[in-house]
Amino acid sequence: MSSLHRFFIKPEQIEGSLVTFGQPQVHQIRNVLRMRPGEKVIVLDNSGWEYVVELREMDRDEVKGEVVEKRLNSSEPRTKVTLYQALLKGEHFEFVLQKGTELGVVSFVPLISERCIVGDVDYVEKRRERWERIVAEAAEQSGRGKLPRIEEPVLFAKACRDLKLRGSFAVMPWEGEKKLSLKEALERGSKPFSVSILVGPEGGFSEREAEMARRYGIITVSLGPRILRAETAGIVASAIILYELGDMRP
Ligand code: SAH
């Protein structure tokens, strides 16, 4: 992979071989990176392709470039990890979005569970724009070929029902699980192509939630005898899954 700067853009910003950048990318290209016409960047339109673009005209509000090469991005993991992360206070949810994106999570679902401290309907909508920017920056910096999605928040019970309906392979790291490790859960049955992970809030999941999850076929797993912070647990579980299923190889 080259070290050219990467930018996710909307598909309509590419017309034929002409690419038009608007703000805030113009600011980034001209003022932050101080790039000049003739220099190259990589542009992604979320299709799985990436385009090497040579910068041409640059003014204060618009930068134009020309596609000089089109190639398939090869950094998306084969295993599709969806992280149902209970809403967290302060910057912790943002940490999960950023690090999860670097690791290769394809979809984040804000989960509202019994012991969530934050969780009014507005909470996510007020932060969506900021969260999407965090995900985009992390995706650009880490060389992702597609932007992870941030779904609408769901209540715990609905998440359980949705996962059951879709027949998804789902695990729930729960500190009350004393027998089964995440590794063992992954080794049960055939190798899954997609895995959903449910991680609790600061105060954890309740016993009742763990029972409900099990009734819906979600496997409760242990991440070991040490209690991880909620924001650590989601990242660690994502990394273990991608590693065990062979998605952390060159
Ligand atoms: N209930 C705890 C801490 C919750 S940790 C307390 O306050 O004492 C937050 C979340 O991280 C949990 O809901 C769980 O999903 C996950 N988690 C943290 N450490 C874990 C471990 N050792 N095994 C399984 N899950 C863990």
CSV table of C-alpha atoms and ligand atoms in Angstrom, one decimal:
chain,number,residue,atom,x,y,z
A,1,MET,CA,0.0,0.0,0.0
A,2,SER,CA,1.4,3.4,-0.9
A,3,SER,CA,1.5,6.3,1.6
A,4,LEU,CA,-0.6,8.7,-0.5
A,5,HIS,CA,-3.2,10.6,1.4
A,6,ARG,CA,-6.6,9.0,1.2
A,7,PHE,CA,-10.0,10.7,0.9
A,8,PHE,CA,-13.5,9.2,1.0
A,9,ILE,CA,-15.8,11.2,-1.3
A,10,LYS,CA,-19.4,10.8,-2.6
A,11,PRO,CA,-19.8,8.9,-5.8
A,12,GLU,CA,-21.2,11.9,-7.6
A,13,GLN,CA,-17.9,13.7,-7.0
A,14,ILE,CA,-16.4,11.5,-9.7
A,15,GLU,CA,-17.6,12.2,-13.2
A,16,GLY,CA,-15.7,10.2,-15.8
A,17,SER,CA,-12.1,10.8,-14.9
A,18,LEU,CA,-12.7,14.2,-13.3
A,19,VAL,CA,-12.8,14.4,-9.5
A,20,THR,CA,-14.1,17.5,-7.6
A,21,PHE,CA,-13.3,18.0,-4.0
A,22,GLY,CA,-15.3,20.4,-1.8
A,23,GLN,CA,-14.9,21.5,1.8
A,24,PRO,CA,-13.6,20.4,4.2
A,25,GLN,CA,-11.2,18.4,2.0
A,26,VAL,CA,-10.1,21.4,0.0
A,27,HIS,CA,-8.9,22.9,3.3
A,28,GLN,CA,-7.1,19.7,4.2
A,29,ILE,CA,-5.4,19.4,0.8
A,30,ARG,CA,-4.4,23.1,0.4
A,31,ASN,CA,-3.8,24.4,3.8
A,32,VAL,CA,-3.1,21.4,6.0
A,33,LEU,CA,-1.2,19.1,3.6
A,34,ARG,CA,0.0,22.1,1.5
A,35,MET,CA,-0.3,20.0,-1.7
A,36,ARG,CA,0.4,21.4,-5.1
A,37,PRO,CA,-1.0,20.6,-8.6
A,38,GLY,CA,0.7,17.5,-10.0
A,39,GLU,CA,0.7,15.7,-6.6
A,40,LYS,CA,-1.3,12.6,-6.1
A,41,VAL,CA,-3.9,11.4,-3.6
A,42,ILE,CA,-6.1,8.4,-3.4
A,43,VAL,CA,-9.9,8.8,-3.5
A,44,LEU,CA,-12.5,6.2,-2.4
A,45,ASP,CA,-16.2,6.2,-3.2
A,46,ASN,CA,-17.2,3.4,-0.9
A,47,SER,CA,-17.6,1.0,-3.8
A,48,GLY,CA,-14.5,-1.1,-2.9
A,49,TRP,CA,-12.5,0.6,-5.7
A,50,GLU,CA,-9.9,3.2,-5.1
A,51,TYR,CA,-8.7,5.8,-7.5
A,52,VAL,CA,-5.2,7.4,-7.8
A,53,VAL,CA,-5.9,11.0,-8.6
A,54,GLU,CA,-3.5,13.7,-9.8
A,55,LEU,CA,-4.4,17.2,-8.5
A,56,ARG,CA,-5.0,19.8,-11.2
A,57,GLU,CA,-6.8,23.1,-10.6
A,58,MET,CA,-6.9,24.3,-7.0
A,59,ASP,CA,-8.7,27.3,-5.7
A,60,ARG,CA,-10.0,28.3,-2.4
A,61,ASP,CA,-13.3,26.4,-2.5
A,62,GLU,CA,-12.7,23.7,-5.0
A,63,VAL,CA,-9.9,21.3,-6.0
A,64,LYS,CA,-10.1,19.3,-9.3
A,65,GLY,CA,-8.1,16.3,-10.1
A,66,GLU,CA,-7.9,13.5,-12.7
A,67,VAL,CA,-8.1,9.8,-12.1
A,68,VAL,CA,-4.9,8.3,-13.4
A,69,GLU,CA,-5.4,4.8,-12.0
A,70,LYS,CA,-8.3,2.7,-10.8
A,71,ARG,CA,-7.7,-0.4,-8.6
A,72,LEU,CA,-9.5,-2.6,-6.2
A,73,ASN,CA,-8.9,-2.0,-2.5
A,74,SER,CA,-7.7,-5.1,-0.8
A,75,SER,CA,-7.7,-4.1,2.8
A,76,GLU,CA,-11.3,-5.0,3.8
A,77,PRO,CA,-11.5,-8.0,6.1
A,78,ARG,CA,-13.3,-11.1,4.9
A,79,THR,CA,-15.0,-11.5,8.2
A,80,LYS,CA,-17.7,-8.9,8.7
A,81,VAL,CA,-17.7,-7.8,12.3
A,82,THR,CA,-20.7,-5.8,13.6
A,83,LEU,CA,-20.1,-4.2,17.0
A,84,TYR,CA,-23.2,-3.6,19.1
A,85,GLN,CA,-21.7,-1.3,21.7
A,86,ALA,CA,-23.7,0.0,24.6
A,87,LEU,CA,-23.7,3.8,24.7
A,88,LEU,CA,-20.9,5.1,26.9
A,89,LYS,CA,-20.3,8.4,28.6
A,90,GLY,CA,-18.0,11.1,27.3
A,91,GLU,CA,-15.4,10.3,24.7
A,92,HIS,CA,-15.4,6.5,25.3
A,93,PHE,CA,-17.9,5.7,22.5
A,94,GLU,CA,-15.8,7.8,20.1
A,95,PHE,CA,-12.7,5.8,21.1
A,96,VAL,CA,-14.6,2.6,20.2
A,97,LEU,CA,-15.6,4.0,16.8
A,98,GLN,CA,-12.0,5.1,16.0
A,99,LYS,CA,-10.2,2.0,17.1
A,100,GLY,CA,-12.9,-0.3,15.8
A,101,THR,CA,-12.6,1.3,12.3
A,102,GLU,CA,-8.8,0.8,12.3
A,103,LEU,CA,-9.3,-2.8,13.2
A,104,GLY,CA,-11.8,-3.5,10.4
A,105,VAL,CA,-15.3,-3.4,12.0
A,106,VAL,CA,-17.8,-2.9,9.3
A,107,SER,CA,-20.8,-1.7,11.3
A,108,PHE,CA,-21.4,-0.1,14.7
A,109,VAL,CA,-24.7,-0.3,16.4
A,110,PRO,CA,-25.2,1.9,19.4
A,111,LEU,CA,-26.9,-0.3,21.9
A,112,ILE,CA,-29.2,0.9,24.7
A,113,SER,CA,-29.2,-1.5,27.6
A,114,GLU,CA,-30.5,-1.6,31.1
A,115,ARG,CA,-27.5,0.0,32.8
A,116,CYS,CA,-26.8,2.6,30.2
A,117,ILE,CA,-26.1,6.0,31.8
A,118,VAL,CA,-26.8,7.9,28.5
A,119,GLY,CA,-29.4,6.9,26.0
A,120,ASP,CA,-32.0,9.4,25.2
A,121,VAL,CA,-33.1,9.5,21.6
A,122,ASP,CA,-31.3,12.7,20.9
A,123,TYR,CA,-28.0,11.6,22.2
A,124,VAL,CA,-27.0,9.7,19.1
A,125,GLU,CA,-28.5,12.2,16.6
A,126,LYS,CA,-26.7,15.1,18.2
A,127,ARG,CA,-23.4,13.3,17.8
A,128,ARG,CA,-23.9,11.5,14.5
A,129,GLU,CA,-22.0,14.1,12.4
A,130,ARG,CA,-19.1,14.1,14.7
A,131,TRP,CA,-19.1,10.3,14.9
A,132,GLU,CA,-19.2,10.0,11.1
A,133,ARG,CA,-16.2,12.3,10.8
A,134,ILE,CA,-14.3,10.2,13.4
A,135,VAL,CA,-15.0,7.1,11.4
A,136,ALA,CA,-14.1,8.7,8.1
A,137,GLU,CA,-10.8,10.0,9.4
A,138,ALA,CA,-9.9,6.6,10.9
A,139,ALA,CA,-10.9,4.8,7.7
A,140,GLU,CA,-8.7,7.1,5.6
A,141,GLN,CA,-5.8,7.0,7.9
A,142,SER,CA,-5.9,3.2,8.2
A,143,GLY,CA,-6.4,2.4,4.5
A,144,ARG,CA,-9.9,1.0,4.7
A,145,GLY,CA,-11.6,0.4,1.4
A,146,LYS,CA,-15.1,1.1,2.8
A,147,LEU,CA,-16.5,3.3,5.4
A,148,PRO,CA,-18.0,1.5,8.4
A,149,ARG,CA,-21.6,2.2,9.0
A,150,ILE,CA,-23.1,3.8,12.1
A,151,GLU,CA,-26.6,2.4,12.5
A,152,GLU,CA,-29.5,3.8,14.4
A,153,PRO,CA,-29.5,3.0,18.1
A,154,VAL,CA,-31.4,-0.1,19.2
A,155,LEU,CA,-32.8,-1.3,22.5
A,156,PHE,CA,-31.2,-4.5,23.9
A,157,ALA,CA,-34.3,-6.6,23.4
A,158,LYS,CA,-34.7,-5.5,19.8
A,159,ALA,CA,-31.0,-6.3,19.1
A,160,CYS,CA,-31.5,-9.8,20.4
A,161,ARG,CA,-34.6,-10.3,18.2
A,162,ASP,CA,-32.9,-8.9,15.1
A,163,LEU,CA,-29.9,-11.1,15.5
A,164,LYS,CA,-32.1,-14.2,16.0
A,165,LEU,CA,-34.2,-13.3,12.9
A,166,ARG,CA,-31.1,-12.8,10.8
A,167,GLY,CA,-29.6,-16.0,12.1
A,168,SER,CA,-26.4,-14.1,12.8
A,169,PHE,CA,-23.6,-15.7,14.7
A,170,ALA,CA,-23.4,-13.5,17.8
A,171,VAL,CA,-21.3,-13.4,20.9
A,172,MET,CA,-21.8,-11.4,24.1
A,173,PRO,CA,-18.7,-10.8,26.2
A,174,TRP,CA,-20.1,-11.0,29.7
A,175,GLU,CA,-18.1,-10.9,32.9
A,176,GLY,CA,-20.5,-13.4,34.5
A,177,GLU,CA,-19.6,-16.1,31.9
A,178,LYS,CA,-17.2,-18.4,33.8
A,179,LYS,CA,-16.8,-21.3,31.3
A,180,LEU,CA,-16.6,-20.4,27.6
A,181,SER,CA,-13.9,-18.3,26.1
A,182,LEU,CA,-14.3,-16.2,23.0
A,183,LYS,CA,-11.8,-18.5,21.2
A,184,GLU,CA,-13.8,-21.6,22.1
A,185,ALA,CA,-17.0,-20.0,20.9
A,186,LEU,CA,-15.5,-19.2,17.5
A,187,GLU,CA,-14.3,-22.8,17.2
A,188,ARG,CA,-17.8,-24.2,17.6
A,189,GLY,CA,-19.3,-25.1,14.3
A,190,SER,CA,-18.1,-23.8,10.9
A,191,LYS,CA,-16.1,-20.7,10.5
A,192,PRO,CA,-18.6,-17.7,10.4
A,193,PHE,CA,-18.4,-15.1,7.7
A,194,SER,CA,-20.0,-12.5,9.9
A,195,VAL,CA,-19.9,-12.1,13.6
A,196,SER,CA,-21.9,-9.7,15.8
A,197,ILE,CA,-20.5,-8.7,19.2
A,198,LEU,CA,-22.6,-7.2,22.0
A,199,VAL,CA,-20.7,-5.2,24.6
A,200,GLY,CA,-22.2,-3.7,27.8
A,201,PRO,CA,-22.0,-0.2,29.3
A,202,GLU,CA,-19.8,0.9,32.2
A,203,GLY,CA,-21.9,-1.0,34.7
A,204,GLY,CA,-22.1,-4.1,32.6
A,205,PHE,CA,-25.0,-6.3,31.5
A,206,SER,CA,-27.5,-7.5,34.0
A,207,GLU,CA,-28.1,-11.2,34.7
A,208,ARG,CA,-31.5,-10.8,33.1
A,209,GLU,CA,-30.0,-9.4,29.9
A,210,ALA,CA,-27.5,-12.3,29.8
A,211,GLU,CA,-30.4,-14.8,30.1
A,212,MET,CA,-32.4,-13.0,27.4
A,213,ALA,CA,-29.4,-13.0,25.0
A,214,ARG,CA,-28.9,-16.8,25.5
A,215,ARG,CA,-32.6,-17.4,24.8
A,216,TYR,CA,-32.1,-15.7,21.5
A,217,GLY,CA,-29.1,-17.9,20.6
A,218,ILE,CA,-26.4,-15.3,21.5
A,219,ILE,CA,-23.4,-17.0,23.0
A,220,THR,CA,-22.1,-15.4,26.2
A,221,VAL,CA,-18.3,-15.5,26.4
A,222,SER,CA,-15.5,-14.6,28.8
A,223,LEU,CA,-12.6,-12.4,27.9
A,224,GLY,CA,-10.7,-13.7,30.9
A,225,PRO,CA,-10.6,-13.1,34.6
A,226,ARG,CA,-9.7,-9.4,34.4
A,227,ILE,CA,-12.5,-6.9,34.0
A,228,LEU,CA,-12.0,-4.7,31.0
A,229,ARG,CA,-13.5,-1.3,30.6
A,230,ALA,CA,-16.4,-1.3,28.3
A,231,GLU,CA,-14.5,0.6,25.6
A,232,THR,CA,-11.6,-1.8,25.9
A,233,ALA,CA,-13.8,-4.9,25.7
A,234,GLY,CA,-15.4,-4.1,22.3
A,235,ILE,CA,-12.0,-3.4,20.8
A,236,VAL,CA,-10.4,-6.5,22.3
A,237,ALA,CA,-13.2,-8.8,21.2
A,238,SER,CA,-13.1,-7.4,17.6
A,239,ALA,CA,-9.4,-7.9,17.5
A,240,ILE,CA,-9.6,-11.5,18.8
A,241,ILE,CA,-12.3,-12.4,16.3
A,242,LEU,CA,-10.4,-10.9,13.3
A,243,TYR,CA,-7.2,-12.6,14.4
A,244,GLU,CA,-8.8,-16.0,15.0
A,245,LEU,CA,-10.6,-15.9,11.7
A,246,GLY,CA,-7.5,-15.1,9.8
A,247,ASP,CA,-8.1,-11.4,9.0
A,248,MET,CA,-5.0,-10.0,10.6
A,249,ARG,CA,-2.4,-11.4,8.2
A,250,PRO,CA,-0.5,-9.5,5.5
B,1,SAH,N1,-20.1,-5.0,35.6
B,1,SAH,C1,-18.8,-4.6,35.7
B,1,SAH,C2,-18.0,-4.0,34.5
B,1,SAH,C3,-18.5,-4.1,33.2
B,1,SAH,S1,-17.3,-4.0,32.0
B,1,SAH,C4,-18.5,-3.8,36.9
B,1,SAH,O1,-18.9,-2.6,36.9
B,1,SAH,O2,-17.9,-4.4,37.8
B,1,SAH,C5,-18.2,-3.5,30.5
B,1,SAH,C6,-18.5,-4.6,29.5
B,1,SAH,O3,-17.3,-5.1,29.0
B,1,SAH,C7,-19.2,-5.8,30.0
B,1,SAH,O4,-20.6,-5.6,30.0
B,1,SAH,C8,-18.8,-6.9,29.1
B,1,SAH,O5,-19.5,-6.8,27.9
B,1,SAH,C9,-17.3,-6.5,28.8
B,1,SAH,N2,-16.3,-7.1,29.6
B,1,SAH,C10,-15.4,-6.5,30.3
B,1,SAH,N3,-14.5,-7.4,30.9
B,1,SAH,C11,-15.0,-8.6,30.5
B,1,SAH,C12,-14.5,-10.0,30.7
B,1,SAH,N4,-13.5,-10.2,31.5
B,1,SAH,N5,-15.2,-11.0,30.1
B,1,SAH,C13,-16.3,-10.8,29.4
B,1,SAH,N6,-16.7,-9.5,29.1
B,1,SAH,C14,-16.1,-8.5,29.7
